[in-house]
Coordinates of C-alpha atoms and ligand atoms in Angstrom, one line a residue:
M1 CA -16.5 -20.2 1.2
T2 CA -13.7 -20.5 -1.4
H3 CA -11.9 -17.3 -2.3
D4 CA -10.5 -16.9 -5.8
I5 CA -7.1 -15.3 -5.7
A6 CA -4.9 -14.0 -8.6
V7 CA -1.3 -14.3 -7.6
I8 CA 1.3 -12.1 -9.4
G9 CA 4.6 -13.1 -7.9
G10 CA 6.3 -10.6 -10.2
D11 CA 10.1 -10.0 -10.1
G12 CA 13.0 -10.8 -7.9
I13 CA 12.0 -12.2 -4.5
G14 CA 8.3 -11.6 -5.3
P15 CA 7.4 -15.2 -6.2
E16 CA 9.4 -16.5 -3.2
V17 CA 7.4 -14.4 -0.7
T18 CA 4.0 -14.9 -2.3
A19 CA 4.4 -18.7 -2.2
E20 CA 5.0 -18.4 1.6
A21 CA 2.0 -16.1 2.0
I22 CA -0.4 -18.5 0.2
K23 CA 1.1 -21.4 2.3
V24 CA 0.2 -19.5 5.5
V25 CA -3.3 -18.6 4.3
R26 CA -4.0 -22.3 3.6
A27 CA -2.5 -23.3 7.0
A28 CA -4.9 -20.8 8.6
G29 CA -7.7 -22.9 7.3
V30 CA -8.9 -20.5 4.6
D31 CA -10.1 -22.1 1.4
V32 CA -8.5 -20.4 -1.6
T33 CA -8.0 -21.2 -5.2
T34 CA -5.1 -19.5 -6.8
T35 CA -4.3 -18.6 -10.4
D36 CA -0.7 -17.5 -11.1
Y37 CA -0.2 -14.7 -13.5
D38 CA 3.3 -14.6 -15.1
L39 CA 3.8 -10.8 -15.2
G40 CA 6.8 -8.6 -14.5
G41 CA 10.2 -7.9 -16.0
A42 CA 11.0 -11.5 -17.2
R43 CA 7.6 -11.7 -19.0
Y44 CA 8.1 -8.3 -20.6
L45 CA 11.6 -9.3 -21.9
R46 CA 10.2 -12.5 -23.2
D47 CA 7.2 -11.3 -25.2
G48 CA 6.7 -7.6 -24.6
E49 CA 3.6 -7.9 -22.3
I50 CA 3.5 -5.8 -19.2
L51 CA -0.2 -5.8 -18.6
S52 CA -2.5 -6.1 -21.6
D53 CA -6.2 -5.1 -21.4
E54 CA -7.0 -8.8 -21.9
T55 CA -5.0 -9.8 -18.8
L56 CA -6.5 -6.9 -16.9
D57 CA -9.9 -8.2 -17.7
Q58 CA -8.9 -11.7 -16.5
L59 CA -7.7 -10.1 -13.2
R60 CA -11.0 -8.4 -12.8
A61 CA -12.7 -11.7 -12.5
H62 CA -10.9 -12.7 -9.3
D63 CA -11.9 -11.8 -5.7
C64 CA -8.5 -10.4 -4.9
I65 CA -4.9 -10.1 -6.2
L66 CA -1.8 -10.9 -4.2
L67 CA 1.3 -9.3 -5.6
G68 CA 4.9 -10.0 -4.6
A69 CA 7.1 -7.2 -6.1
V70 CA 7.8 -5.7 -9.5
G71 CA 10.9 -4.1 -11.0
T72 CA 14.1 -5.6 -12.4
P73 CA 17.5 -4.2 -13.3
D74 CA 17.1 -5.7 -16.8
V75 CA 14.4 -3.2 -17.7
A76 CA 14.7 0.6 -17.4
P77 CA 13.5 1.8 -14.0
G78 CA 9.8 2.6 -13.9
V79 CA 8.7 0.7 -17.0
I80 CA 7.3 -2.3 -15.1
E81 CA 6.3 -0.3 -12.0
R82 CA 4.2 2.1 -14.1
G83 CA 2.9 -0.4 -16.7
L84 CA 1.9 -3.1 -14.2
L85 CA 1.6 -1.8 -10.6
L86 CA 0.4 1.7 -11.2
K87 CA -1.8 0.5 -14.1
M88 CA -3.6 -1.9 -11.8
R89 CA -4.0 0.8 -9.1
F90 CA -5.5 3.2 -11.7
E91 CA -7.6 0.8 -13.8
L92 CA -9.0 -1.1 -10.9
D93 CA -9.6 2.1 -9.0
L94 CA -7.6 1.0 -5.9
Y95 CA -7.9 4.5 -4.4
I96 CA -6.9 3.5 -0.9
N97 CA -3.4 2.3 0.0
Q98 CA -3.6 1.2 3.6
R99 CA -0.4 0.5 5.4
P100 CA -0.4 -0.5 9.1
F101 CA 2.6 -0.1 11.3
V102 CA 2.8 -2.0 14.5
G103 CA 6.3 -2.1 16.1
T104 CA 8.7 -0.5 18.5
A105 CA 10.9 2.3 17.1
P106 CA 14.6 2.2 17.9
G107 CA 15.1 3.5 21.4
A108 CA 11.4 3.5 22.2
A109 CA 10.0 1.8 25.4
E110 CA 6.7 0.8 24.0
A111 CA 5.2 -0.4 20.7
H112 CA 3.3 2.0 18.5
D113 CA 0.3 1.0 16.4
F114 CA -0.8 3.4 13.6
V115 CA -2.1 3.1 10.0
V116 CA -1.2 5.3 7.0
I117 CA -4.0 5.9 4.5
R118 CA -2.3 6.9 1.3
E119 CA -4.3 8.3 -1.6
N120 CA -3.5 5.9 -4.4
T121 CA -4.8 7.2 -7.7
E122 CA -3.9 10.8 -7.9
G123 CA -1.1 13.3 -7.0
P124 CA 2.1 13.2 -9.0
Y125 CA 1.5 9.6 -9.8
V126 CA -0.9 10.3 -12.7
G127 CA 2.1 10.9 -15.0
E128 CA 1.0 14.3 -16.2
G129 CA 3.9 16.4 -17.6
G130 CA 6.6 16.3 -20.2
S131 CA 9.9 17.5 -21.4
L132 CA 10.9 20.1 -23.9
R133 CA 14.3 20.4 -25.5
F134 CA 15.1 17.0 -24.0
G135 CA 18.8 16.3 -23.3
T136 CA 19.9 19.8 -24.1
P137 CA 21.2 22.4 -21.6
H138 CA 17.8 24.1 -22.1
E139 CA 15.7 21.1 -21.1
V140 CA 12.5 21.8 -19.4
A141 CA 10.6 19.2 -17.3
T142 CA 7.2 19.5 -15.7
Q143 CA 5.5 16.9 -13.5
G144 CA 2.0 17.8 -12.3
S145 CA 0.2 16.8 -9.2
F146 CA -3.5 16.0 -9.7
N147 CA -5.8 16.4 -6.8
T148 CA -9.5 16.3 -7.3
R149 CA -12.2 17.1 -4.8
F150 CA -13.8 13.8 -5.5
G151 CA -10.5 11.8 -5.1
V152 CA -9.4 13.6 -2.0
E153 CA -12.8 13.4 -0.4
R154 CA -13.3 9.7 -0.8
C155 CA -9.9 9.0 0.6
V156 CA -10.3 11.3 3.6
R157 CA -13.7 9.9 4.3
Y158 CA -12.3 6.3 4.3
A159 CA -9.7 7.5 6.8
F160 CA -12.3 9.1 9.1
E161 CA -14.4 5.9 8.9
L162 CA -11.3 3.8 9.8
A163 CA -10.3 6.1 12.6
A164 CA -13.9 6.1 14.0
G165 CA -13.7 2.4 14.4
R166 CA -10.4 2.3 16.3
P167 CA -10.1 2.8 20.0
R168 CA -8.2 6.1 19.9
R169 CA -10.3 7.7 17.2
H170 CA -7.6 10.1 16.1
L171 CA -6.8 11.2 12.5
T172 CA -3.9 13.2 11.4
L173 CA -3.7 14.9 8.0
V174 CA -0.2 15.1 6.6
H175 CA 0.6 17.5 3.8
K176 CA 2.8 20.5 3.0
T177 CA 0.2 23.2 3.1
N178 CA 2.7 25.9 3.8
V179 CA 4.3 25.5 0.3
L180 CA 1.9 23.5 -1.8
Q181 CA -0.9 25.9 -1.3
F182 CA -3.2 24.8 -4.1
A183 CA -3.1 21.0 -3.5
G184 CA -2.7 21.5 0.3
G185 CA -5.6 23.9 0.4
L186 CA -7.9 21.4 -1.3
W187 CA -6.7 18.6 1.1
Q188 CA -7.1 20.8 4.2
R189 CA -10.6 22.1 3.2
T190 CA -11.8 18.7 2.3
F191 CA -10.4 17.3 5.5
D192 CA -12.2 20.0 7.6
A193 CA -15.5 19.4 5.8
V194 CA -15.5 15.7 6.3
A195 CA -14.3 16.1 9.9
A196 CA -17.7 17.8 10.6
E197 CA -19.4 14.5 9.9
F198 CA -17.2 12.7 12.5
P199 CA -17.4 14.7 15.7
Q200 CA -16.2 11.6 17.6
V201 CA -12.8 11.6 15.8
T202 CA -10.2 14.0 17.1
T203 CA -8.0 15.5 14.4
A204 CA -4.5 17.0 13.9
Y205 CA -2.4 18.3 11.1
N206 CA 1.4 17.8 10.5
H207 CA 3.5 19.1 7.7
V208 CA 5.2 16.2 6.1
D209 CA 8.7 17.2 7.1
A210 CA 7.7 17.4 10.7
A211 CA 5.9 14.1 10.4
C212 CA 9.3 12.5 9.5
I213 CA 10.7 13.6 12.8
Y214 CA 7.6 12.4 14.7
F215 CA 7.7 9.0 12.9
V216 CA 11.2 8.5 14.4
Q217 CA 10.9 10.3 17.7
D218 CA 7.3 10.1 18.7
P219 CA 5.3 7.6 16.6
H220 CA 2.9 7.1 19.5
R221 CA 1.2 10.3 18.7
Y222 CA -0.3 8.7 15.6
D223 CA -3.4 6.5 15.3
V224 CA -4.5 7.0 11.6
I225 CA -2.8 9.3 9.1
V226 CA -4.2 10.4 5.8
T227 CA -2.0 11.8 3.1
D228 CA -1.4 12.2 -0.6
N229 CA 0.1 9.6 -2.9
L230 CA 3.8 10.8 -2.9
F231 CA 4.0 11.8 0.7
G232 CA 2.4 8.5 1.6
D233 CA 4.9 6.6 -0.5
I234 CA 7.9 8.2 1.2
L235 CA 6.4 8.2 4.7
T236 CA 5.5 4.5 4.6
D237 CA 9.1 3.5 3.9
L238 CA 10.0 5.4 7.0
G239 CA 7.1 3.8 8.8
G240 CA 8.6 0.4 7.9
A241 CA 12.0 1.4 9.0
V242 CA 10.8 2.4 12.5
S243 CA 8.5 -0.6 12.9
G244 CA 10.9 -3.5 12.7
G245 CA 12.1 -3.0 9.1
I246 CA 10.7 -3.0 5.6
G247 CA 10.7 -6.8 5.7
L248 CA 7.6 -6.6 7.9
A249 CA 5.7 -3.7 6.1
S250 CA 2.4 -4.8 4.5
S251 CA -0.1 -3.0 2.4
A252 CA -3.6 -3.2 0.9
N253 CA -4.5 -1.4 -2.3
L254 CA -8.3 -1.2 -1.9
N255 CA -11.3 -0.6 -4.0
P256 CA -13.6 -0.1 -1.0
G257 CA -16.7 0.0 -3.2
R258 CA -15.7 -3.5 -4.5
T259 CA -16.3 -2.6 -8.1
G260 CA -13.3 -4.8 -8.8
P261 CA -10.7 -6.9 -7.0
S262 CA -8.4 -5.2 -4.4
M263 CA -4.7 -5.9 -4.5
F264 CA -2.4 -6.8 -1.6
E265 CA 1.4 -6.5 -1.6
P266 CA 4.4 -6.0 0.7
V267 CA 5.8 -2.5 0.8
H268 CA 9.2 -3.7 -0.1
G269 CA 10.6 -4.1 -3.6
S270 CA 11.9 -7.0 -5.7
A271 CA 15.4 -7.0 -4.0
P272 CA 17.2 -8.5 -7.1
D273 CA 20.4 -8.7 -5.1
I274 CA 19.1 -11.5 -2.9
V275 CA 16.9 -13.4 -5.3
G276 CA 17.3 -17.1 -5.0
T277 CA 19.4 -16.9 -1.8
G278 CA 16.5 -17.9 0.4
T279 CA 17.1 -14.9 2.6
A280 CA 14.1 -12.8 1.7
N281 CA 11.8 -12.2 4.7
P282 CA 8.3 -13.4 3.7
T283 CA 6.6 -11.7 6.7
A284 CA 5.6 -8.6 4.8
A285 CA 3.9 -10.7 2.2
I286 CA 2.3 -12.9 4.8
L287 CA 1.0 -9.8 6.7
S288 CA -0.3 -8.5 3.3
A289 CA -2.2 -11.7 2.9
A290 CA -3.7 -11.1 6.4
L291 CA -4.9 -7.7 5.2
M292 CA -6.4 -9.6 2.2
L293 CA -8.2 -11.9 4.6
D294 CA -9.6 -8.9 6.5
F295 CA -11.0 -7.6 3.3
L296 CA -12.5 -11.1 2.5
D297 CA -14.1 -11.1 5.9
E298 CA -11.9 -13.9 7.2
R299 CA -11.0 -11.9 10.3
D300 CA -10.3 -14.7 12.6
A301 CA -7.7 -16.2 10.3
A302 CA -6.2 -12.8 9.7
D303 CA -5.8 -12.2 13.4
R304 CA -4.2 -15.6 13.9
I305 CA -1.7 -14.8 11.2
R306 CA -0.9 -11.4 12.7
A307 CA -0.4 -13.1 16.1
A308 CA 1.8 -15.7 14.6
C309 CA 3.9 -13.0 12.9
A310 CA 4.3 -11.0 16.1
E311 CA 6.6 -13.7 17.6
P312 CA 10.1 -13.5 16.3
V313 CA 11.2 -16.1 13.8
T314 CA 14.5 -16.3 11.9
G315 CA 15.7 -18.6 9.1
S316 CA 15.4 -19.0 5.4
T317 CA 12.4 -17.7 3.4
T318 CA 10.7 -21.1 3.5
A319 CA 11.7 -21.8 7.1
V320 CA 10.0 -18.6 8.2
G321 CA 6.9 -19.4 6.2
D322 CA 6.8 -22.9 7.6
A323 CA 7.2 -21.6 11.2
I324 CA 4.4 -19.1 10.8
A325 CA 2.2 -21.7 9.0
S326 CA 2.6 -24.1 11.9
R327 CA 1.7 -21.5 14.4
V328 CA -1.5 -20.4 12.7
G329 CA -2.5 -24.0 12.2
S330 CA -2.3 -24.9 15.8
Ligands
IPM1 C1 5.2 1.4 -3.3 C2 6.3 1.4 -4.4 C3 5.7 1.9 -5.7 C4 5.2 3.3 -5.5 C5 6.7 1.9 -6.9 C6 7.2 0.5 -7.1 C7 6.0 2.5 -8.1 O1 7.4 2.2 -4.0 O2 4.2 0.7 -3.5 O3 5.4 2.1 -2.3 O4 5.9 4.3 -5.6 O5 4.0 3.5 -5.1
MN2 MN1 7.2 3.0 -2.0

């Protein structure tokens, strides 16, 4: 079966790493057609498009989207991130951001293996708020966090289903219920209600600040974590840092109901400082492509890619891609 992939290389090192990811997918024997979408900072500066409704409709026609990275120092921070990346997450209803972490934390004797399920369409990311008396000493700024029962429940249920299918069957809710009583209360009550449907899954709760300590000192306690959009954003950078570095951290932005394409991207950014140097590590993009293959039901190829990435490899961006490609092909 041929899979139809939209590729958004994006900014900075994005196009360099997505090229290696597609190379490895093909080497793994998966049949894909790719369509490149020229989106990101350079495109915006050229003709003003960030992501038009027309382009979004074209993206909807593909099976999946593979994205490199977005954001460039030439454009004000956030413009491309919100207009392209967050717009896709919202418009394509990619309500799960799944980020696996397999690695050995500094000083740890054994490898950990846990997954963060980050709610991806609500929380502070909805952009609700505004400024009054902007730029004056009396400026007021508000930034709301949106949490709906519907949005929280579908995310929590996804996390329970994932945990129920893993050997340890353990799910931890991470929030800040001691301070964010309204949002935290909704999360905790929803979590408890859904937990009743999954008696085979053991549960725990950590405040997000405590979770930061456990990520560094005791990541083995985790199997699956579910958390809100902003906590998940921050925690998954830390997850990358304790799992071999952000150059290995992969993610899946999922529409589990498959009412549109899901999007797969490395956790790292566009790294404009190293663009063109050939030093970007493509492994995070390659592992993101493996998550894409999981979702496309190409599990054997996905497992072979993960196994190939588990063995250390150094070298330039293309050398790393070539080495991994030759391993999955053999
Ligand atoms: C991520 C990124 C994005 C986010 C940025 C680029 C908007 O940091 O995918 O983790 O905050 O979600
Ligand atoms: Mn982030």
